[in-house]
mmCIF file of C-alpha atoms in Angstrom:
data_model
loop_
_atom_site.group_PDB
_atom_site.id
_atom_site.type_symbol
_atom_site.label_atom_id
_atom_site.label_comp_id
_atom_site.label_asym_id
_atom_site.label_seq_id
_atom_site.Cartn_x
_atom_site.Cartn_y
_atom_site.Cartn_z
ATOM 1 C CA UNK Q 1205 34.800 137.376 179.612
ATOM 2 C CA UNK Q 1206 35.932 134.039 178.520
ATOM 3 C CA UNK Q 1207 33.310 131.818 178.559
ATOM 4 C CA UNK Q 1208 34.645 128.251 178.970
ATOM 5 C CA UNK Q 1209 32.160 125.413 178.990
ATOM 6 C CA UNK Q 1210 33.099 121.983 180.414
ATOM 7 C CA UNK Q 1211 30.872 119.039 178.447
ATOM 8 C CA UNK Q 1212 30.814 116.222 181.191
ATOM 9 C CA UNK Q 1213 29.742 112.805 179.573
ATOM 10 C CA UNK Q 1214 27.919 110.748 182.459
ATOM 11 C CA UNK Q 1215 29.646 108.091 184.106
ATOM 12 C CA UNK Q 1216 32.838 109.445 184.711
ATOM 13 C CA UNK Q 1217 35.474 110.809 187.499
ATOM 14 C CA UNK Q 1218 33.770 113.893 188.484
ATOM 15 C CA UNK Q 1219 36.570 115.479 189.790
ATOM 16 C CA UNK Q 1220 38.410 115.849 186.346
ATOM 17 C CA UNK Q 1221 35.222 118.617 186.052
ATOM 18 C CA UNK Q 1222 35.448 119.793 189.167
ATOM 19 C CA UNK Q 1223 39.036 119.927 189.483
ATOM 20 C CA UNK Q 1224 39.245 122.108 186.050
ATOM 21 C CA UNK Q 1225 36.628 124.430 186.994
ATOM 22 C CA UNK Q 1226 38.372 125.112 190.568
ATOM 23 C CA UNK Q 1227 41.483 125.918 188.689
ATOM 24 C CA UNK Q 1228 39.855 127.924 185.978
ATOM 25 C CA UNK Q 1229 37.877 130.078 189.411
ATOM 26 C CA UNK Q 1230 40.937 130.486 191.342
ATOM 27 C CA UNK Q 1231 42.405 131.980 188.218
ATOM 28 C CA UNK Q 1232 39.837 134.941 188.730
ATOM 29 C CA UNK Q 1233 41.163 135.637 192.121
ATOM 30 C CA UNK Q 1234 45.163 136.077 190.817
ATOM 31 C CA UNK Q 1235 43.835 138.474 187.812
ATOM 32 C CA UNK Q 1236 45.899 141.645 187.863
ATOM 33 C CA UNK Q 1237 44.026 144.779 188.292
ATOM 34 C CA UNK Q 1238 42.312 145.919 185.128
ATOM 35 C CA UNK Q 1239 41.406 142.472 183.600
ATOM 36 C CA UNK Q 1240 38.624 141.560 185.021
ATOM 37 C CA UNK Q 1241 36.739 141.741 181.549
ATOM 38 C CA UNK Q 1242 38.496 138.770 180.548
ATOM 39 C CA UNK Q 1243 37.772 136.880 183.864
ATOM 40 C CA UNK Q 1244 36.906 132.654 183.398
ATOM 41 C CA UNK Q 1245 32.985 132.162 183.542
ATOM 42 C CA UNK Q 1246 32.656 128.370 183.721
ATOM 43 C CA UNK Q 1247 29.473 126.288 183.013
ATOM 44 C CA UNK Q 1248 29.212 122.476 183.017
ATOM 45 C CA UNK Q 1249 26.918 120.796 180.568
ATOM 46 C CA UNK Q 1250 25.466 117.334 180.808
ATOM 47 C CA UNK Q 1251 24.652 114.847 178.347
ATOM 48 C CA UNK Q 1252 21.586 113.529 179.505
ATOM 49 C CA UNK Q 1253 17.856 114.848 179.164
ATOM 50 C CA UNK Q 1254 18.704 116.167 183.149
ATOM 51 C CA UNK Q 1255 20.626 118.173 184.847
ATOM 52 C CA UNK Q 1256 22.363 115.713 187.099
ATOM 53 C CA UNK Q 1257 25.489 114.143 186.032
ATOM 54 C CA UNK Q 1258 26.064 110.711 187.653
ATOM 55 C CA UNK Q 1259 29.802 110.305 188.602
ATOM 56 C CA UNK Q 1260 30.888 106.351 188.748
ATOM 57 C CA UNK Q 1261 31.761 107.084 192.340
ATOM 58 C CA UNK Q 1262 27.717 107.519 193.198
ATOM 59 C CA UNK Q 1263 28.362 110.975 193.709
ATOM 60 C CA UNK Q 1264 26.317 113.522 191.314
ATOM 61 C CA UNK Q 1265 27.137 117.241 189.851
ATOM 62 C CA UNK Q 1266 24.561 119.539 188.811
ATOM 63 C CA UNK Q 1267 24.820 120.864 185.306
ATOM 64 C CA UNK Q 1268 24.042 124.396 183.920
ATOM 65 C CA UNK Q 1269 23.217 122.917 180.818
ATOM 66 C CA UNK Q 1270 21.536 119.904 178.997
ATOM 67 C CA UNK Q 1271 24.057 119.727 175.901
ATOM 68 C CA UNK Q 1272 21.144 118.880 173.715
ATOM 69 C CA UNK Q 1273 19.843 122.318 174.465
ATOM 70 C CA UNK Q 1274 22.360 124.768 174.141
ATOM 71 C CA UNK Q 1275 23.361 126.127 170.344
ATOM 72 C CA UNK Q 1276 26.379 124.795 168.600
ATOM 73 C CA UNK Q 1277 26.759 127.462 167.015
ATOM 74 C CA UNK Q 1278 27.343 130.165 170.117
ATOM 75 C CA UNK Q 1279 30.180 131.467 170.194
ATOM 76 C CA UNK Q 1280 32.374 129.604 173.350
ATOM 77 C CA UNK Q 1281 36.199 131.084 174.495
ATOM 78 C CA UNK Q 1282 37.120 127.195 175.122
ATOM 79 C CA UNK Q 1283 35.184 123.698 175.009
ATOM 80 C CA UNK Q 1284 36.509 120.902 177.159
ATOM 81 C CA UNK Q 1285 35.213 117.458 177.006
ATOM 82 C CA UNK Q 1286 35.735 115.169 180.271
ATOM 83 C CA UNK Q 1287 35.390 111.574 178.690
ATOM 84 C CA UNK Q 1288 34.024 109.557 176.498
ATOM 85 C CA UNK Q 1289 30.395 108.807 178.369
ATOM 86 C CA UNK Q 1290 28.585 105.333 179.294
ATOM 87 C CA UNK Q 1291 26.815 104.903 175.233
ATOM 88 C CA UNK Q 1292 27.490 105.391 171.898
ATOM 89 C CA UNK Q 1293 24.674 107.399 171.798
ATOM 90 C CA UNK Q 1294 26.014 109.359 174.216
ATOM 91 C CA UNK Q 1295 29.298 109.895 172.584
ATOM 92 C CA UNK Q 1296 27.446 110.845 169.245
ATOM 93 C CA UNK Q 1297 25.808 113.942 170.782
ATOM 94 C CA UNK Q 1298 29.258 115.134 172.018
ATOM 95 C CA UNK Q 1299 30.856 114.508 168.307
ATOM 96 C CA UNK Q 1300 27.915 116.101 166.775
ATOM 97 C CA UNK Q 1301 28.003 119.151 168.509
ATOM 98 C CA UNK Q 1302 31.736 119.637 169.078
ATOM 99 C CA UNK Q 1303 31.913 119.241 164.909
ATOM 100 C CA UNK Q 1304 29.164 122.548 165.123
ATOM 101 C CA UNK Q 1305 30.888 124.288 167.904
ATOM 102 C CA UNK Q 1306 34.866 123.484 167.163
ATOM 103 C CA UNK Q 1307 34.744 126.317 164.172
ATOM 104 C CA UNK Q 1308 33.655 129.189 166.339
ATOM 105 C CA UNK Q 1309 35.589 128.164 169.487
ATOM 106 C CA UNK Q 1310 38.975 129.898 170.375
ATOM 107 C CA UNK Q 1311 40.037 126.382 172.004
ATOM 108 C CA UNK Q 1312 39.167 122.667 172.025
ATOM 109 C CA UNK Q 1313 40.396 120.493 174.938
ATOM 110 C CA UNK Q 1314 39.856 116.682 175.215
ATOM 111 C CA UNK Q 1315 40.878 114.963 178.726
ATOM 112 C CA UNK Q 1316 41.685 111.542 178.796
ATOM 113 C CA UNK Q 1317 39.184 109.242 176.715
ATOM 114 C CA UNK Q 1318 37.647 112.396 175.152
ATOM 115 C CA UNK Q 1319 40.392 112.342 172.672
ATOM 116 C CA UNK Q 1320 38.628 109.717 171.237
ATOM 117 C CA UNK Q 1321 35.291 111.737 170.273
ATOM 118 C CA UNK Q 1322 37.842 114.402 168.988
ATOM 119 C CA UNK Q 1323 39.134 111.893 166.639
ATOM 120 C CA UNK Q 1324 35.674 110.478 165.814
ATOM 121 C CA UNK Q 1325 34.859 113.975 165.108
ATOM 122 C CA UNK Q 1326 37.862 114.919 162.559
ATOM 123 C CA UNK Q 1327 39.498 117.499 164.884
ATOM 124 C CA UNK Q 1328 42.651 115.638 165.513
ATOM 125 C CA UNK Q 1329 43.396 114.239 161.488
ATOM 126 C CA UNK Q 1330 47.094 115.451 161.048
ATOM 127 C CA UNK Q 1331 47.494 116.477 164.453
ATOM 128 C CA UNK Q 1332 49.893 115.777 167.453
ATOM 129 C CA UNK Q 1333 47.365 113.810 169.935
ATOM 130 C CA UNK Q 1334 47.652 112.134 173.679
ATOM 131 C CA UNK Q 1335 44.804 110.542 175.787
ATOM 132 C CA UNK Q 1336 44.441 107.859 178.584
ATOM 133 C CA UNK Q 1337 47.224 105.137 178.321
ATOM 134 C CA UNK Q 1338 45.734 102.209 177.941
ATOM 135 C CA UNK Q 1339 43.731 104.003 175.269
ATOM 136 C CA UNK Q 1340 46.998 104.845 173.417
ATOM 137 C CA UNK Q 1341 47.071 101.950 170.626
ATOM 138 C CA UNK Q 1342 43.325 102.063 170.112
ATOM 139 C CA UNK Q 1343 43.278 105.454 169.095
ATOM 140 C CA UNK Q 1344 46.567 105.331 166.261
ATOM 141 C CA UNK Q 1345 45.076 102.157 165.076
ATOM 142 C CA UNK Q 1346 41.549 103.182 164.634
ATOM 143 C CA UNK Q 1347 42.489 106.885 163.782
ATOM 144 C CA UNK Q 1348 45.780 106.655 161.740
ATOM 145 C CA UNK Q 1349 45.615 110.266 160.600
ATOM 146 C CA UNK Q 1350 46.563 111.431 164.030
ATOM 147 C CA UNK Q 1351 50.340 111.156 165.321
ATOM 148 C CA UNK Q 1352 49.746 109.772 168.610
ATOM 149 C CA UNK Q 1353 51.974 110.218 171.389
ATOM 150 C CA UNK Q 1354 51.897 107.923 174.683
ATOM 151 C CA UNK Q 1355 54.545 110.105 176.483
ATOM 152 C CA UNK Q 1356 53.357 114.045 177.677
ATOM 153 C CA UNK Q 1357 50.768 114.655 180.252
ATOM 154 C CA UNK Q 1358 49.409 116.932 177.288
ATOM 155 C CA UNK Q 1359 49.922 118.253 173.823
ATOM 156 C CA UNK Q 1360 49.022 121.490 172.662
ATOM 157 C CA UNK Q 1361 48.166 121.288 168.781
ATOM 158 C CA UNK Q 1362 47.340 124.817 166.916
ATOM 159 C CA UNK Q 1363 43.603 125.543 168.946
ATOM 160 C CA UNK Q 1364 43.399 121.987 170.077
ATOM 161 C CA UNK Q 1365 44.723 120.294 173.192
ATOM 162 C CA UNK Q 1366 44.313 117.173 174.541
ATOM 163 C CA UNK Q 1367 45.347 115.067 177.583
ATOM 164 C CA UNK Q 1368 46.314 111.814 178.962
ATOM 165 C CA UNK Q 1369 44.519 110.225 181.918
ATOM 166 C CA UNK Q 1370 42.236 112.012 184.938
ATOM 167 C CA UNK Q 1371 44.280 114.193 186.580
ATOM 168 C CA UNK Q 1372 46.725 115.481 183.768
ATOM 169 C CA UNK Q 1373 43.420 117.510 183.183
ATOM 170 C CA UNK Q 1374 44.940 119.459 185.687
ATOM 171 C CA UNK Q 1375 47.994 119.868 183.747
ATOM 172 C CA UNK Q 1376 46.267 120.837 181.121
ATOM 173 C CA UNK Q 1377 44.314 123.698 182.520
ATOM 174 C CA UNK Q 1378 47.295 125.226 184.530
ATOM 175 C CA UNK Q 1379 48.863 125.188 180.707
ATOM 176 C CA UNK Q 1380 45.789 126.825 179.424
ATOM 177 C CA UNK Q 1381 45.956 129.659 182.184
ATOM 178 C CA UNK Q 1382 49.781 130.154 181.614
ATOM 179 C CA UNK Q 1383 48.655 131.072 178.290
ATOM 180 C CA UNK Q 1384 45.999 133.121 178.709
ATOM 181 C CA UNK Q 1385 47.735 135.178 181.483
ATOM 182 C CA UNK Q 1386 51.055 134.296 181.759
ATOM 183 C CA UNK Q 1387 53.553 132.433 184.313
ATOM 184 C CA UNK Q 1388 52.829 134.169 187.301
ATOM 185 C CA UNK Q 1389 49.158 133.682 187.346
ATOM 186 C CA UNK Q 1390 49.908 130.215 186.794
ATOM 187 C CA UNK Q 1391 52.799 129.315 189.135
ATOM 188 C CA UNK Q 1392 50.620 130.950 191.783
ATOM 189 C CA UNK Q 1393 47.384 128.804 191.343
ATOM 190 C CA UNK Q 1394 49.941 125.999 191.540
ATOM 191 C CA UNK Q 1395 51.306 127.215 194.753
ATOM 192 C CA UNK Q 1396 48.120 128.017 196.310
ATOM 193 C CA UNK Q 1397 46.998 124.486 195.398
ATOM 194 C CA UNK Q 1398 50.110 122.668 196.517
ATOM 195 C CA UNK Q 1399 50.152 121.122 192.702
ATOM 196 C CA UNK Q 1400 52.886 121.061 189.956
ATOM 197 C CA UNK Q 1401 53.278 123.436 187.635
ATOM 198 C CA UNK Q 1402 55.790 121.471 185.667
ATOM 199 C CA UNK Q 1403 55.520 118.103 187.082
ATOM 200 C CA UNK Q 1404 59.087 116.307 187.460
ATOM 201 C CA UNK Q 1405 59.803 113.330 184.916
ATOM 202 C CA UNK Q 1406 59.513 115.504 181.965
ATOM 203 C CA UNK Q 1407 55.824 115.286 182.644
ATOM 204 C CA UNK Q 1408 55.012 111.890 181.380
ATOM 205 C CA UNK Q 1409 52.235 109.719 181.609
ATOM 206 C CA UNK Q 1410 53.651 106.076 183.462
ATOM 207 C CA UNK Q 1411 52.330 103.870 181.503
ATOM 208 C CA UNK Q 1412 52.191 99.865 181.803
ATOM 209 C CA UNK Q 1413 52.127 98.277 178.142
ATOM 210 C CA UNK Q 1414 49.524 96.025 178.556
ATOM 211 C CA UNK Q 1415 51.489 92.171 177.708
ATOM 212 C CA UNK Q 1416 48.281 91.167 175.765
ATOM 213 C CA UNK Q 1417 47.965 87.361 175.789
ATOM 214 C CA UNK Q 1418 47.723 85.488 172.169
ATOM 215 C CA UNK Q 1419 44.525 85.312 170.356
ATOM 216 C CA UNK Q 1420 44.368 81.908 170.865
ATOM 217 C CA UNK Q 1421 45.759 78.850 173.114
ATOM 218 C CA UNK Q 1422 48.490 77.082 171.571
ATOM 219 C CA UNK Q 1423 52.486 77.737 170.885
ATOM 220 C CA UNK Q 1424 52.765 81.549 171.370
ATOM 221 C CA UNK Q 1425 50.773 81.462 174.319
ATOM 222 C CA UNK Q 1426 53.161 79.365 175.294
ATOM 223 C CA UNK Q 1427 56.290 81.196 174.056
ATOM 224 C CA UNK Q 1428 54.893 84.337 176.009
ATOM 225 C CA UNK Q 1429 54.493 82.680 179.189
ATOM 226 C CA UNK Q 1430 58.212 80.898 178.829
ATOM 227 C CA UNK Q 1431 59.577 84.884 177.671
ATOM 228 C CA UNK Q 1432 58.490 86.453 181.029
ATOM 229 C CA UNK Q 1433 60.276 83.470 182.902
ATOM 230 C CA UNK Q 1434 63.546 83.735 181.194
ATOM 231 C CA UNK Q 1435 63.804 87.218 180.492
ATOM 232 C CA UNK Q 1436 67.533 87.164 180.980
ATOM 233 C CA UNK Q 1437 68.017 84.804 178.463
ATOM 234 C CA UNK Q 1438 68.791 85.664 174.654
ATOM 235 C CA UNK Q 1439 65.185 86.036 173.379
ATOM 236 C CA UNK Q 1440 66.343 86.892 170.021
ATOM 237 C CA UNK Q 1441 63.425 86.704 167.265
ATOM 238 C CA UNK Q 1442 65.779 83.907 165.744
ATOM 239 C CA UNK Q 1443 66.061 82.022 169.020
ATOM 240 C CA UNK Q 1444 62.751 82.521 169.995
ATOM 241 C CA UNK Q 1445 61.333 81.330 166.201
ATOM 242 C CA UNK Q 1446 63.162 77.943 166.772
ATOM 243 C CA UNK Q 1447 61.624 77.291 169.755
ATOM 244 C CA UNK Q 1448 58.478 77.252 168.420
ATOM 245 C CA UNK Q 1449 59.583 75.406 165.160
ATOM 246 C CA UNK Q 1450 58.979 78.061 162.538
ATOM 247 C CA UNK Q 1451 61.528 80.284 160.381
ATOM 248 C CA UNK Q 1452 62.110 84.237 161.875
ATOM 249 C CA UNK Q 1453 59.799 85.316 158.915
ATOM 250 C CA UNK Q 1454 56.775 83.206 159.707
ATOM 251 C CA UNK Q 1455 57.259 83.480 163.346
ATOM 252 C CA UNK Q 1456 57.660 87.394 163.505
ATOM 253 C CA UNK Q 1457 54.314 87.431 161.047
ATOM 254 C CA UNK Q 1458 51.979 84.466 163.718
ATOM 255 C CA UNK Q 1459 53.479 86.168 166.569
ATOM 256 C CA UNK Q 1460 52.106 89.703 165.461
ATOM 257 C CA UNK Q 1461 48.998 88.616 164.364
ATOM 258 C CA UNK Q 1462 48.089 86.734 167.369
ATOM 259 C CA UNK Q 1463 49.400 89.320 169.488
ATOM 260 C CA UNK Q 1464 49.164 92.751 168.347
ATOM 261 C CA UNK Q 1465 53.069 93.417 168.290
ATOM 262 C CA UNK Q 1466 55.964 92.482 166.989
ATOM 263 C CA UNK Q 1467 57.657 89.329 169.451
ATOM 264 C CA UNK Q 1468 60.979 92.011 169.657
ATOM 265 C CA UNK Q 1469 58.800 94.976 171.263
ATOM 266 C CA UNK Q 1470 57.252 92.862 173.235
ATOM 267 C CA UNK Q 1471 60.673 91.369 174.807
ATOM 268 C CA UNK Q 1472 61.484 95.036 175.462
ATOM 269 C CA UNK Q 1473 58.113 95.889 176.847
ATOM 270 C CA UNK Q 1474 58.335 92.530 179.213
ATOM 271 C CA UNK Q 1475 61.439 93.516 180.378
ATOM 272 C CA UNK Q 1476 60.650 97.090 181.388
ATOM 273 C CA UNK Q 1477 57.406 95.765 182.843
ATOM 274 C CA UNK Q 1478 59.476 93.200 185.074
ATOM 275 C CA UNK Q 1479 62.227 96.410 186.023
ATOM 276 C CA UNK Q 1480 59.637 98.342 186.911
ATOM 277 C CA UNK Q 1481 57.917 95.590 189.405
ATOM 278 C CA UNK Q 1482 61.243 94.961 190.967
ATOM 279 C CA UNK Q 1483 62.035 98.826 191.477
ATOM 280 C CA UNK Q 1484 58.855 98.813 193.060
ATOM 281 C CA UNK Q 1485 58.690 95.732 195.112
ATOM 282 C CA UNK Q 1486 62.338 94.496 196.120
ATOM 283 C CA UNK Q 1487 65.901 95.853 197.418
ATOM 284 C CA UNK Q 1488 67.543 94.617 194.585
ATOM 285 C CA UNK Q 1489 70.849 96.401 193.728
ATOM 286 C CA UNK Q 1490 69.988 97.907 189.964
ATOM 287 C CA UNK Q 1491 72.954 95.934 188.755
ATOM 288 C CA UNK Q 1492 70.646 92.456 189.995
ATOM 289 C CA UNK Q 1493 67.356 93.549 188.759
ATOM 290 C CA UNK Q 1494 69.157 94.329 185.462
ATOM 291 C CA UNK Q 1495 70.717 91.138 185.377
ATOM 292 C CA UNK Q 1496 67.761 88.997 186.323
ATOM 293 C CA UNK Q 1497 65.341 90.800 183.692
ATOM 294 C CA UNK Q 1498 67.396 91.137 180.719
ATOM 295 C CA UNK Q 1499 69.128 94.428 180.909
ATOM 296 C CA UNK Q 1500 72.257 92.946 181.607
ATOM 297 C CA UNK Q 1501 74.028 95.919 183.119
ATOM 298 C CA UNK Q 1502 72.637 98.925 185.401
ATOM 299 C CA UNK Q 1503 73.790 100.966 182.233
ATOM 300 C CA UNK Q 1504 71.767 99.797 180.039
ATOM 301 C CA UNK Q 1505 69.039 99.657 182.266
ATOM 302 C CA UNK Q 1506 69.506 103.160 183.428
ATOM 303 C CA UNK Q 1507 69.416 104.262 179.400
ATOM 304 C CA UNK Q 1508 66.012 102.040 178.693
ATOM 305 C CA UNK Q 1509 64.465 104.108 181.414
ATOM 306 C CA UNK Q 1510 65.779 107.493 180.598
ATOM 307 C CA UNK Q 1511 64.522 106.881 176.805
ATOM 308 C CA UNK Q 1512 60.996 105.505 177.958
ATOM 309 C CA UNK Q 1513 59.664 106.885 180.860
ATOM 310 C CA UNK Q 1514 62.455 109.843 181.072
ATOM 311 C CA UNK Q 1515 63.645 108.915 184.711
ATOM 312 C CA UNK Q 1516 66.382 107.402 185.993
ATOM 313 C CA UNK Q 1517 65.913 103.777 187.655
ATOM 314 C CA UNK Q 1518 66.540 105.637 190.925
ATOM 315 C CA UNK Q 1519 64.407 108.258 190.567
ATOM 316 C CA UNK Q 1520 61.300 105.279 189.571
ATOM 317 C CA UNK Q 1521 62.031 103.445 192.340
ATOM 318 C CA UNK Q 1522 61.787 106.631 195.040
ATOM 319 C CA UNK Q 1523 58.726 107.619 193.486
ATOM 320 C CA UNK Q 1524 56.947 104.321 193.631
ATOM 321 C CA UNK Q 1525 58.718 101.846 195.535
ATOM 322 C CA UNK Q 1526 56.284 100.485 198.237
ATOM 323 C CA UNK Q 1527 56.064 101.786 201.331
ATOM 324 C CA UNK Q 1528 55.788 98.521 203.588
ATOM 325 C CA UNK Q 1529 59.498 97.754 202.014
ATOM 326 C CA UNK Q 1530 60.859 100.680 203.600
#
């Protein structure tokens, strides 16, 4: 039997739980003959001193366990932790028993903000890691041990795993069943689901680089508001430094202090962002919307995409190009 238990901080998206545990039970129903020793048993274990779990949608999920009750120590197939929880305190029960139980468990699996309590806990230092998007840069910069990557769905490293926002959980667990019994089991709980085994797009996480405004009012604020207006203009660190009156040096230096990255990423980030909008929102021919935000060409719009979000500009806009523009 592999005993898989699901830790499921309140406050969260309940179906990450639920979803994993459906997967994980409709495994046991594709088991070839003659396995059914090594059939999923799934429990779901709460964080608080009761049994309910409290989902942020007002719906609730009864737990098998209270976390604070069950021994570290015993000896679980696979751990999976479903977020990060409402407290600290919270969060510290999680990293205190996951450091206890990671050493006798065959698997540890973080989904989306649960990568950070992996981190907090020492399990990722040295490791590949991915978690929720926007939690991307907090993670490298408060855990630089781990080599964070914003790209896969999820990243399988040695006995840990981790994922990137809510639903790659799903991902995730299809992955973990592929491995436990193979591609058919697999591929079939993603046909009887109507999900993905392999999602398209090289299964990345479409992330929006969040254009973070300057610390402070004053010239770069400025300079970041006049970028995204003229983004087909040469924006150049030189050109941009003498518009604000200081040499490329100091600039590059105020500019990346005051706004967390360096004024040529965030160009590039601007101009992807402003692509992106326009794939989404507008007919534009490719050759316009590269023209108007920077690209200059379709080509080298077509090669920004492929290298960040490993699509096409064509195949963005057909997957999210809004519906009332049709």
């Amino acid at each position: 039997m592999k005993t898989i238990l699901i830790i499921v901080p309140n406050g969260g998206m309940l179906f990450e739980a639920a979803g994993i545990a459906d997967i994980l039970m409709r495994a046991n129903l594709h088991l070839p003959v003659g396995v059914d020793q090594q059939r999923y048993r799934v429990s779901l274990a709460t964080t608080q001193s009761h049994q309910v779990i409290h989902g942020q949608s007002g719906l609730n999920l009864l737990a098998d366990f209270k976390l604070a009750e069950l021994d570290p120590r015993a000896a679980w197939d696979t751990i999976m932790i479903t977020g990060r929880g409402d407290s600290v305190e919270e969060g510290n029960m999680v990293i205190d028993f996951i450091k206890l139980a990671a050493p006798q468990a065959r698997r540890v699996v973080s989904v989306c903000g649960a990568a950070m309590l992996l981190a907090e806990a020492g399990l990722l230092d040295g490791r590949r890691a991915t978690t929720h998007w926007r939690l991307l840069e907090n993670l490298q910069s408060s855990y630089p041990r781990i080599r964070v990557e914003g790209g896969p769905l999820y990243i399988q490293d040695g006995e840990i795993w981790t994922s990137g926002g809510v639903s790659s959980g799903f991902d995730l667990t299809l992955a973990l069943v592929e491995e436990d019994f193979g591609f058919s089991v697999a591929r079939d709980i993603a046909q009887d689901m109507v999900m993905y085994l392999r999602r398209p797009g090289g299964q990345m996480q479409f992330s929006r680089f969040q254009l973070q405004a300057a610390s402070d009012a004053g010239p770069i604020a400025e300079l970041q508001c006049w970028i995204r207006e003229h983004l087909a203009d040469d924006l150049a660190v030189e050109k941009l430094a003498d518009r604000v009156a200081m040499s490329p040096r100091n600039f590059t230096r105020v500019f990346t202090r005051e706004t967390g990255v360096p004024p040529a990423r965030y160009v590039a980030e601007a101009r992807l962002a402003a692509a992106r909008e326009r794939l989404e929102q507008s007919h534009d021919t490719l050759e316009r919307i590269a023209q108007v935000t920077g690209f200059g060409s379709s080509i080298n719009l077509r090669r920004s995409f492929e290298r960040q979000l490993h699509l096409t500009p064509g195949e963005y806009r057909q997957r999210f190009h809004c519906k009332k523009l049709a």
